[in-house]
Coordinates of C-alpha atoms and ligand atoms in Angstrom, one line a residue:
X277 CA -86.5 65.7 -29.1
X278 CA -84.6 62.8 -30.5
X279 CA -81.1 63.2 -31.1
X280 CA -81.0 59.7 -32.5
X281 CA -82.3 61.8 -35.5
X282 CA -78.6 63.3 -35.3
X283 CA -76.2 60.7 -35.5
X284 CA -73.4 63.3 -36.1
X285 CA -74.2 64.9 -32.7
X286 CA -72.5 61.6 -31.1
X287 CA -69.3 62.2 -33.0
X288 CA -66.1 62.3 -30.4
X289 CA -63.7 64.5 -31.6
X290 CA -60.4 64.7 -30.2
X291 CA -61.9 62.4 -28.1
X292 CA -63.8 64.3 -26.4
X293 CA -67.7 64.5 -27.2
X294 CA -68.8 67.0 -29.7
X295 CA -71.0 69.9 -28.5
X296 CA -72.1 71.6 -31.5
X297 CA -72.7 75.2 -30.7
X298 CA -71.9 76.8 -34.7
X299 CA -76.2 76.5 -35.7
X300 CA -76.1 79.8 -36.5
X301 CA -73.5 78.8 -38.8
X302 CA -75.3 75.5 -40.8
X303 CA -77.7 73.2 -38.7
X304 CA -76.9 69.5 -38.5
X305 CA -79.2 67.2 -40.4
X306 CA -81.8 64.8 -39.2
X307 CA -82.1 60.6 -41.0
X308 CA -85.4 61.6 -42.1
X309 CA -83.9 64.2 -44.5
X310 CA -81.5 62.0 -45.5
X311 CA -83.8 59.7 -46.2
X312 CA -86.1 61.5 -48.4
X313 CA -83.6 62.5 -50.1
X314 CA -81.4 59.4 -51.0
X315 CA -84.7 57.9 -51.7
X316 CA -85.3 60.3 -54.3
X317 CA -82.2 60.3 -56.0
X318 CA -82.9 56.1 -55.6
X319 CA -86.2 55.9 -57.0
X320 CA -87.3 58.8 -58.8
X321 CA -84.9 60.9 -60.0
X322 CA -85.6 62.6 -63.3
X323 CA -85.7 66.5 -64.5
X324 CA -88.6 68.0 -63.4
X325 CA -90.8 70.4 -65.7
X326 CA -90.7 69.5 -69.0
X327 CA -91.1 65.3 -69.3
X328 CA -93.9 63.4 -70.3
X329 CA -93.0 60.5 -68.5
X330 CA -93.9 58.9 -65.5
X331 CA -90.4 59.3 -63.4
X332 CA -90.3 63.6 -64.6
X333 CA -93.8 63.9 -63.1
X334 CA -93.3 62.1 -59.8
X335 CA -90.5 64.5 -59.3
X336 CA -92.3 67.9 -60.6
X337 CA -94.8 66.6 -58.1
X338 CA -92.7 66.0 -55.2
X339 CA -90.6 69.4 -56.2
X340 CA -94.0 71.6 -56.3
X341 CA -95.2 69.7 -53.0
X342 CA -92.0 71.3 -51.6
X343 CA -93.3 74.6 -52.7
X344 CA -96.4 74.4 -51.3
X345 CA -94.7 73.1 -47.9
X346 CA -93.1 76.7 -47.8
X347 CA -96.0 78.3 -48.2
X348 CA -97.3 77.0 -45.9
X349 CA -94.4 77.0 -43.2
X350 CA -94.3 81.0 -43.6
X351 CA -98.1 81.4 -44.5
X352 CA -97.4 83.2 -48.0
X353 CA -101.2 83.5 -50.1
X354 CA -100.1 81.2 -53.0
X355 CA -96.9 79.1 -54.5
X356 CA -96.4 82.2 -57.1
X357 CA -94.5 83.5 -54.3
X358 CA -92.3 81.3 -53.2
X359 CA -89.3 81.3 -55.2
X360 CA -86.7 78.6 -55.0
X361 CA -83.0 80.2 -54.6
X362 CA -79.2 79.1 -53.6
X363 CA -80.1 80.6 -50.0
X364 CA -80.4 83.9 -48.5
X365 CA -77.7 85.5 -50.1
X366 CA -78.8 84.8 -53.9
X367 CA -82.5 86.0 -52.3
X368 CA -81.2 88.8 -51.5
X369 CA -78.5 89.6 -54.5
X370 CA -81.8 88.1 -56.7
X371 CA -83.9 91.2 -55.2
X372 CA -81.5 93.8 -55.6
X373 CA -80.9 93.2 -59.2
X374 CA -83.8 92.2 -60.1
X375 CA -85.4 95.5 -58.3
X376 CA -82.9 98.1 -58.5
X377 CA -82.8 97.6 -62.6
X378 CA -86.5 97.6 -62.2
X379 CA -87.5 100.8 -60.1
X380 CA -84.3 102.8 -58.7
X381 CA -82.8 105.4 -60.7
X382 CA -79.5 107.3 -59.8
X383 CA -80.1 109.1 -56.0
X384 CA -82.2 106.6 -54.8
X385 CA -81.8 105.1 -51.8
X386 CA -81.9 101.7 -50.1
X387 CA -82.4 101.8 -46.3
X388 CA -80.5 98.6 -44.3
X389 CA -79.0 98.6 -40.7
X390 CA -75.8 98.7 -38.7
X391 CA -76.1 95.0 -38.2
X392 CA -76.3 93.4 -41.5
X393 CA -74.8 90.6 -42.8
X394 CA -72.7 91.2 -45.3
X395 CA -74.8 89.9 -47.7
X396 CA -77.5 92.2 -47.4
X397 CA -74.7 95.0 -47.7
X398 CA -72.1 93.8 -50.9
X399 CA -75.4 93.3 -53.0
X400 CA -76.8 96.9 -52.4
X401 CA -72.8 98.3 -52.8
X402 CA -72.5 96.4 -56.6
X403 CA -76.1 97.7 -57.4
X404 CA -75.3 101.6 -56.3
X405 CA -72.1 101.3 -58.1
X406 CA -74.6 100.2 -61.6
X407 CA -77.0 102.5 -60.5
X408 CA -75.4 105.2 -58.4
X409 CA -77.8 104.8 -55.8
X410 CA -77.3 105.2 -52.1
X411 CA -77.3 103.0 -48.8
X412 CA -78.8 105.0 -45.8
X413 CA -78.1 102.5 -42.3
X414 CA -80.1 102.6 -39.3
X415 CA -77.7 102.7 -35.8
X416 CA -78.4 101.2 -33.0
X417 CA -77.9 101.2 -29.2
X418 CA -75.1 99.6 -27.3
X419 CA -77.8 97.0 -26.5
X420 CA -77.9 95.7 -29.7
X421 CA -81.0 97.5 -30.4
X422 CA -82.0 99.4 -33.8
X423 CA -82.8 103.2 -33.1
X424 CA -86.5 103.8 -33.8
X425 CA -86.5 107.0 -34.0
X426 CA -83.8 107.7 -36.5
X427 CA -85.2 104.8 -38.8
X428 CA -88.1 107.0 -39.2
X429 CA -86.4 110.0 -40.3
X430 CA -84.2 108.7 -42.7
X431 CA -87.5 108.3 -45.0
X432 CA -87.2 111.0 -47.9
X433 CA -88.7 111.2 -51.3
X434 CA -85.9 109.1 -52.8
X435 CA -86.4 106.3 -49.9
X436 CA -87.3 103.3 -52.5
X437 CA -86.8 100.2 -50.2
X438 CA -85.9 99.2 -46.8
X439 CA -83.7 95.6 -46.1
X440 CA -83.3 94.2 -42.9
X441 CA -81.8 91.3 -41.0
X442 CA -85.6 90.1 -38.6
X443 CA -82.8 88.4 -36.1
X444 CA -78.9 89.8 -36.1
X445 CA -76.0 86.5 -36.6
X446 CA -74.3 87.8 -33.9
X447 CA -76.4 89.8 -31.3
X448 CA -79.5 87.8 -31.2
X449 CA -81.5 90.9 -31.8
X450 CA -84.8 90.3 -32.8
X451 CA -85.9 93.5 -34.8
X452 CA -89.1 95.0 -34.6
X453 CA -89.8 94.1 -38.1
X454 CA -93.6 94.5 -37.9
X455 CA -93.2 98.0 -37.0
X456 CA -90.4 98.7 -39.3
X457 CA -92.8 97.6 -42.2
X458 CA -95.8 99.9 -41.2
X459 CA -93.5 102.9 -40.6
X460 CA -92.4 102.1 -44.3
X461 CA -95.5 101.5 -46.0
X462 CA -96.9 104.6 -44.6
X463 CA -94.0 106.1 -46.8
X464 CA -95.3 103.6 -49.8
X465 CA -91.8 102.1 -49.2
X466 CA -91.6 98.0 -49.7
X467 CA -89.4 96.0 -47.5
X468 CA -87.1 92.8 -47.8
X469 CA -86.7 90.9 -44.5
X470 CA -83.7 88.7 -44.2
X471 CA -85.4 86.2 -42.5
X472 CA -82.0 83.3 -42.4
X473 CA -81.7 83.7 -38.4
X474 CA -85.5 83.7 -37.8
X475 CA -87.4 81.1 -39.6
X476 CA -85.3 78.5 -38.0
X477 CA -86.4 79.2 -34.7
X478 CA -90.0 80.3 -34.7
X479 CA -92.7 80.9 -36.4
X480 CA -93.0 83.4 -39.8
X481 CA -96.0 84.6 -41.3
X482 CA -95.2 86.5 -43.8
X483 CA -99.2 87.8 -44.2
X484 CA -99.0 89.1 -40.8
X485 CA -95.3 90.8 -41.0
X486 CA -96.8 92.1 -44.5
X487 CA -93.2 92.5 -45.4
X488 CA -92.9 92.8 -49.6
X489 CA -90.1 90.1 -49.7
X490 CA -89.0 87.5 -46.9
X491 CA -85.4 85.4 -47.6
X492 CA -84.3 82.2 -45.4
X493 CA -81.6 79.0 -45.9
X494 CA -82.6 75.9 -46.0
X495 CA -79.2 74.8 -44.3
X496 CA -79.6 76.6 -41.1
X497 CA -82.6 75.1 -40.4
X498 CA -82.3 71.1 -40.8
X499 CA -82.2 71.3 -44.2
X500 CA -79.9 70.6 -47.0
X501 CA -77.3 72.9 -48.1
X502 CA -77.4 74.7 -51.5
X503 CA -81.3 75.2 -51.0
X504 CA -83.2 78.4 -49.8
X505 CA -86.2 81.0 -50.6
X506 CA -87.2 84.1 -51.9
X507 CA -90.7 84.8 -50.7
X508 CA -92.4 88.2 -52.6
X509 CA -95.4 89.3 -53.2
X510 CA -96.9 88.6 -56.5
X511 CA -97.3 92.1 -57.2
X512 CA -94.0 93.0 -57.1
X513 CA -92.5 89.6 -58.5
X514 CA -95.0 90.3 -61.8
X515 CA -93.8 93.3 -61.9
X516 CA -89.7 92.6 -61.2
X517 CA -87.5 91.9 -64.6
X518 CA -86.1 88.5 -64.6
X519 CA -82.7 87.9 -62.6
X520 CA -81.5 85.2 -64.6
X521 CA -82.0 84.2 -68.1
X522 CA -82.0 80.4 -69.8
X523 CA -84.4 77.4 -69.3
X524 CA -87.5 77.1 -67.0
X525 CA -88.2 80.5 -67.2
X526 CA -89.2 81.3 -70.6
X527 CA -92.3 81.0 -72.5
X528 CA -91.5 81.5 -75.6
X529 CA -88.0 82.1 -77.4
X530 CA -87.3 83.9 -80.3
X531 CA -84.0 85.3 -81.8
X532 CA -86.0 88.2 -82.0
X533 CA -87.9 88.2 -78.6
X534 CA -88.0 86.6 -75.9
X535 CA -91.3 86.0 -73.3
X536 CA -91.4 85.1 -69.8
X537 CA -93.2 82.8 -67.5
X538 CA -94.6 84.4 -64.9
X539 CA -93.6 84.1 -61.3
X540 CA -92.2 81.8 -59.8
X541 CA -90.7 80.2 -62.7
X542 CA -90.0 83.6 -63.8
X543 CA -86.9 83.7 -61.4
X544 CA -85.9 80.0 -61.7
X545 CA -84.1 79.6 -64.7
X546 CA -82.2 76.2 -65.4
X547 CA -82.8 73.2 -63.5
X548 CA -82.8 73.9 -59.6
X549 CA -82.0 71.4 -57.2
X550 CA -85.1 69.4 -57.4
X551 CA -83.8 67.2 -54.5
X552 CA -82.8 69.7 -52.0
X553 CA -86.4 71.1 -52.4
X554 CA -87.6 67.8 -51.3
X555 CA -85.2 67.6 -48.5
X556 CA -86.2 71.0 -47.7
X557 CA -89.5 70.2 -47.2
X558 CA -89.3 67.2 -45.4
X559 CA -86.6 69.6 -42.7
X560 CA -89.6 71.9 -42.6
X561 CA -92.3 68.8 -41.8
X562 CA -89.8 67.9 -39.2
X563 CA -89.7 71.3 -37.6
X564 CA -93.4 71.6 -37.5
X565 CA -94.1 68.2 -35.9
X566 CA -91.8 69.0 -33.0
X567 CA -94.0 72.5 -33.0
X568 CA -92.0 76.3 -33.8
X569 CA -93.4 77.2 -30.4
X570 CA -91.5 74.3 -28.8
X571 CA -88.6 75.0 -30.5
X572 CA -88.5 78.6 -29.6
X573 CA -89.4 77.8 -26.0
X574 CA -86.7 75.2 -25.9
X575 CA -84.2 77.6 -27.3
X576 CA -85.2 80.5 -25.5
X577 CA -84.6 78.4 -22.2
X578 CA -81.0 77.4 -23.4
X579 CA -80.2 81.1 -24.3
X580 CA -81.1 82.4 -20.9
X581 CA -79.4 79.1 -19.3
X582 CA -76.2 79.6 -21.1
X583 CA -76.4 83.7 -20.1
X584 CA -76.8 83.1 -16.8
X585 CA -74.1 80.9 -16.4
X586 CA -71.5 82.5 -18.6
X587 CA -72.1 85.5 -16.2
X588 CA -70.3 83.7 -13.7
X589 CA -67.3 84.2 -15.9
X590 CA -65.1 87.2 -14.8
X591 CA -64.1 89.5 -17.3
X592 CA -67.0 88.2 -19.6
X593 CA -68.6 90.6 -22.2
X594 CA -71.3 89.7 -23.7
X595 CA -72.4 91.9 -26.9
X596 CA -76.1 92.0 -27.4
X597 CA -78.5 92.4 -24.4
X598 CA -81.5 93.4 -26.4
X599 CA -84.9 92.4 -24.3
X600 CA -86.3 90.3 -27.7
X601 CA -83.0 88.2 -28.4
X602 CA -82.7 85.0 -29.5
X603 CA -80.7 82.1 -29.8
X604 CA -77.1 83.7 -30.3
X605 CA -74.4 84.3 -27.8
X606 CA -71.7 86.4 -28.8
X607 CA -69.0 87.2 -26.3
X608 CA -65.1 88.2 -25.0
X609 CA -63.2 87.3 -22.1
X610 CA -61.0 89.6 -21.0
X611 CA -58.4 90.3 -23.0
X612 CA -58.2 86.8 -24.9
X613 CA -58.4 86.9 -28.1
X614 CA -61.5 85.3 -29.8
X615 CA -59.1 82.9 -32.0
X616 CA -57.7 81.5 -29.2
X617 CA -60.7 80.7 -27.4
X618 CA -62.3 79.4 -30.3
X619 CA -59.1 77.1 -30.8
X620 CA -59.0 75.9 -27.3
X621 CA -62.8 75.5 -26.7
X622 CA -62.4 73.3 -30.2
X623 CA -59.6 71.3 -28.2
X624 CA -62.5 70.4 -25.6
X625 CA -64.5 69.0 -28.4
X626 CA -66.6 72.2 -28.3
X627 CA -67.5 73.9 -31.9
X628 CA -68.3 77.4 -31.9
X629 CA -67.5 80.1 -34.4
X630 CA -65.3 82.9 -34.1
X631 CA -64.4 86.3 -36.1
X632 CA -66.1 89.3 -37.2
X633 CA -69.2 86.6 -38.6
X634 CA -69.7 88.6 -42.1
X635 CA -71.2 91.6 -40.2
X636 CA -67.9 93.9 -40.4
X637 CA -69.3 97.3 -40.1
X638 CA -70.9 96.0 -36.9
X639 CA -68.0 94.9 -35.4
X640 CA -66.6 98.4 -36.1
X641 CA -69.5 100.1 -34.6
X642 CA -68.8 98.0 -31.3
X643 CA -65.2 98.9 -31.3
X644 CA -64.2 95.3 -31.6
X645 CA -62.2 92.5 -34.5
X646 CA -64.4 90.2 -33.7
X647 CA -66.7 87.3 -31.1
X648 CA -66.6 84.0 -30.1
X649 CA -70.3 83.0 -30.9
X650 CA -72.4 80.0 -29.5
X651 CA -75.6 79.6 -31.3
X652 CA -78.2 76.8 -30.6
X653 CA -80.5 74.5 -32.0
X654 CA -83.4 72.6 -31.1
X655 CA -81.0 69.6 -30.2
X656 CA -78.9 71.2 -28.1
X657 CA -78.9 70.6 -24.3
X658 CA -78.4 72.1 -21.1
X659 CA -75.8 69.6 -20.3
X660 CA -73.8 70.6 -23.5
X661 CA -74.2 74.6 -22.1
X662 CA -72.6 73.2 -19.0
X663 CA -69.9 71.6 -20.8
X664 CA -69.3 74.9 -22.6
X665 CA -69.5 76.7 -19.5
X666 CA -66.9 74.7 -18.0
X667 CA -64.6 75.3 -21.0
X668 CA -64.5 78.7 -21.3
X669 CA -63.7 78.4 -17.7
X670 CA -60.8 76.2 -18.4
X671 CA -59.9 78.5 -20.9
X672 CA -59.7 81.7 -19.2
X673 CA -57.7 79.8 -16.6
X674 CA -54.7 79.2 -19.0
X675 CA -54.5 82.7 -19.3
Ligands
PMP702 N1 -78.1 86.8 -43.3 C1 -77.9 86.3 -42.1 C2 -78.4 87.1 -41.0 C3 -77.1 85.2 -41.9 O1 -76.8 84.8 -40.6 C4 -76.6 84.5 -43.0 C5 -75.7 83.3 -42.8 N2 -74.7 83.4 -41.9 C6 -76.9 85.0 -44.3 C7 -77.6 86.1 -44.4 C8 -76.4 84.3 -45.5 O2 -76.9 83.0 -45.6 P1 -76.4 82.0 -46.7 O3 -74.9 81.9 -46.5 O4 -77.1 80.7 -46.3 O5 -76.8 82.5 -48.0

């Protein structure tokens, strides 16, 4: 991998070389985004949808040549699915509206898990408040691990969807989302993946999964911020009421009555961010020329790396040992407090995140205020892990 691609990953600061560890967080950006998209903006920026002229079509085309790059990256059946969105949290808030006030009556219920990101929780809460609808949660182990077996009994005849995080912010987890989806389809029950901590770091296919709605950022994976997808099947998005109402996704207006377009315009209303889409797809080009299987390999290497050595550390506790993990390391020392080694490690030039990382009622269930977290990207190295390694060292020292 280049990491000429990454002139910010050269930065000093404090004057010390920056290791960027915070990927879970936002992903730094490669030139060749950039690029495409300054050249946009440069050369052929116009409103895309409804011109005649030459610039408007250059961009519709380069906007629905971003759609069809999605489709492709996650293997959906056709562009009706893929619907453009803010990010993973207006996929998911767009889903719970949009199906709640479409198929859930009062005492239905919404299965999600202990270790959910809080926006696959706050969107469910404002909807059963509307609704008076209920939120059953999966546990899990002390591994990190969702329990199987109580997943599958929490199914009843008001069970109407399930929404899951694939790979948990701050454990690493990789669900067993394949399973999770037959178990609920034998109960006829669809199912939303949050998908922002997987489809950066290996390959989705959304056919295979068979999951009913899929949701990633396109800034946590090289991408521009401001930018992300709502993958659904076309069933369901035909049969979903509208989440937003105003341009785009009408087809025709009356004072009287209103008709809609059908998917995915349906759930784009007003003019989306025709450039991020193009920088999206040119991240997503750039991800599948270095290959999803090298950069899972390369991050699964780093993530077992980094373990290894921070086990070295006494008084380490790392929190999520699930078998299928992935490139997330959340941890305590001792009895140092995460600020204060996220402030220090900062000092050393070393960026990682700390806090209870939007997933609240997980850090209750592990008894804890919060992590430090490390997450990595493809451009990370094992000499940056050392560095890290050596700085919580430091650290621990001072204490
Ligand atoms: N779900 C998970 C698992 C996440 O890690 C994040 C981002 N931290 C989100 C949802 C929300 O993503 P965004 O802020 O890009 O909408």
């Amino acid at each position: 991998m280049n990491r000429n691609q990454f002139p910010i990953l050269s930065r000093e600061v404090y004057g010390k070389p920056l290791v960027y560890l915070d990927n879970a967080a936002t992903t730094q950006k490669p030139l060749c985004v950039l690029d495409a998209m300054r050249e946009e903006y440069l050369n052929v920026n116009a409103n895309v949808h409804r011109g005649v002229h030459w610039m408007s079509q250059q961009a519709t085309e380069l906007h629905e040549a971003a759609r069809e790059t999605v489709r492709k990256f996650i293997n959906a059946r056709s562009t009706a699915e893929i619907v453009f969105t803010r990010g993973t949290t207006e996929s998911l808030n767009l889903v719970a509206s949009s199906f709640c006030e479409g198929f859930m009556k009062a005492g239905d219920e919404v299965i999600i898990s202990t270790m959910e990101h809080h926006s696959n929780i706050v969107p469910w809460q404002l909807q059963a408040r509307r609704y008076g609808i209920k939120l059953r949660v999966i546990p899990m182990n002390d591994a990190g691990e969702l329990d199987m077996e109580v997943y599958q009994g929490l199914f009843n005849a008001h069970t109407r969807l399930v929404s899951v995080a694939h790979v948990s912010n701050v454990l690493g987890t990789v669900n067993p989302v394949e399973e999770m989806i037959r178990i609920a389809h034998a109960h006829d029950v669809p199912v939303m993946i949050d998908g922002a901590q997987s489809a950066p770091h290996f390959a989705v296919d959304v056919q295979q999964l068979d999951c009913d709605f899929f949701a990633f950022s396109g800034h946590k994976m090289y991408g521009p911020t401001g930018i992300g997808v709502l993958y659904g099947k076309e069933e369901w998005l035909e049969k979903m009421p509208p989440y937003q109402g105003g341009g785009e996704m009408i087809a025709t207006v009356s004072f009287e009555e209103t008709t809609f377009e059908r998917p995915p315009l349906k759930f784009e209303a007003g003019t989306p961010d025709y450039i991020a889409t193009h920088g999206l797809a040119t991240a997503i080009n750039f991800m599948t020329e270095i290959g999803m299987d090298n950069i899972r390999a390369h991050e699964q290497e780093l993530t077992r790396y980094a373990t290894r050595r921070m086990q070295e550390i006494d008084g380490m506790r790392i929190f999520g040992t699930a078998t299928n993990k992935d490139a997330v390391i959340s941890f305590l020392v001792g009895n140092i407090h995460p600020m204060d080694m996220g402030t220090l490690l900062d000092r050393l030039g070393i960026a990682v995140r700390t806090g209870h990382h939007c997933a609240e009622p997980l850090m209750n269930r592990l008894g804890i205020l919060g992590t430090v977290r490390a997450s990595f990207a493809l451009y990370n190295t094992k000499e940056e892990v050392d560095v890290f390694v050596d700085g919580i060292k430091r650290v621990a020292k001072m204490f």
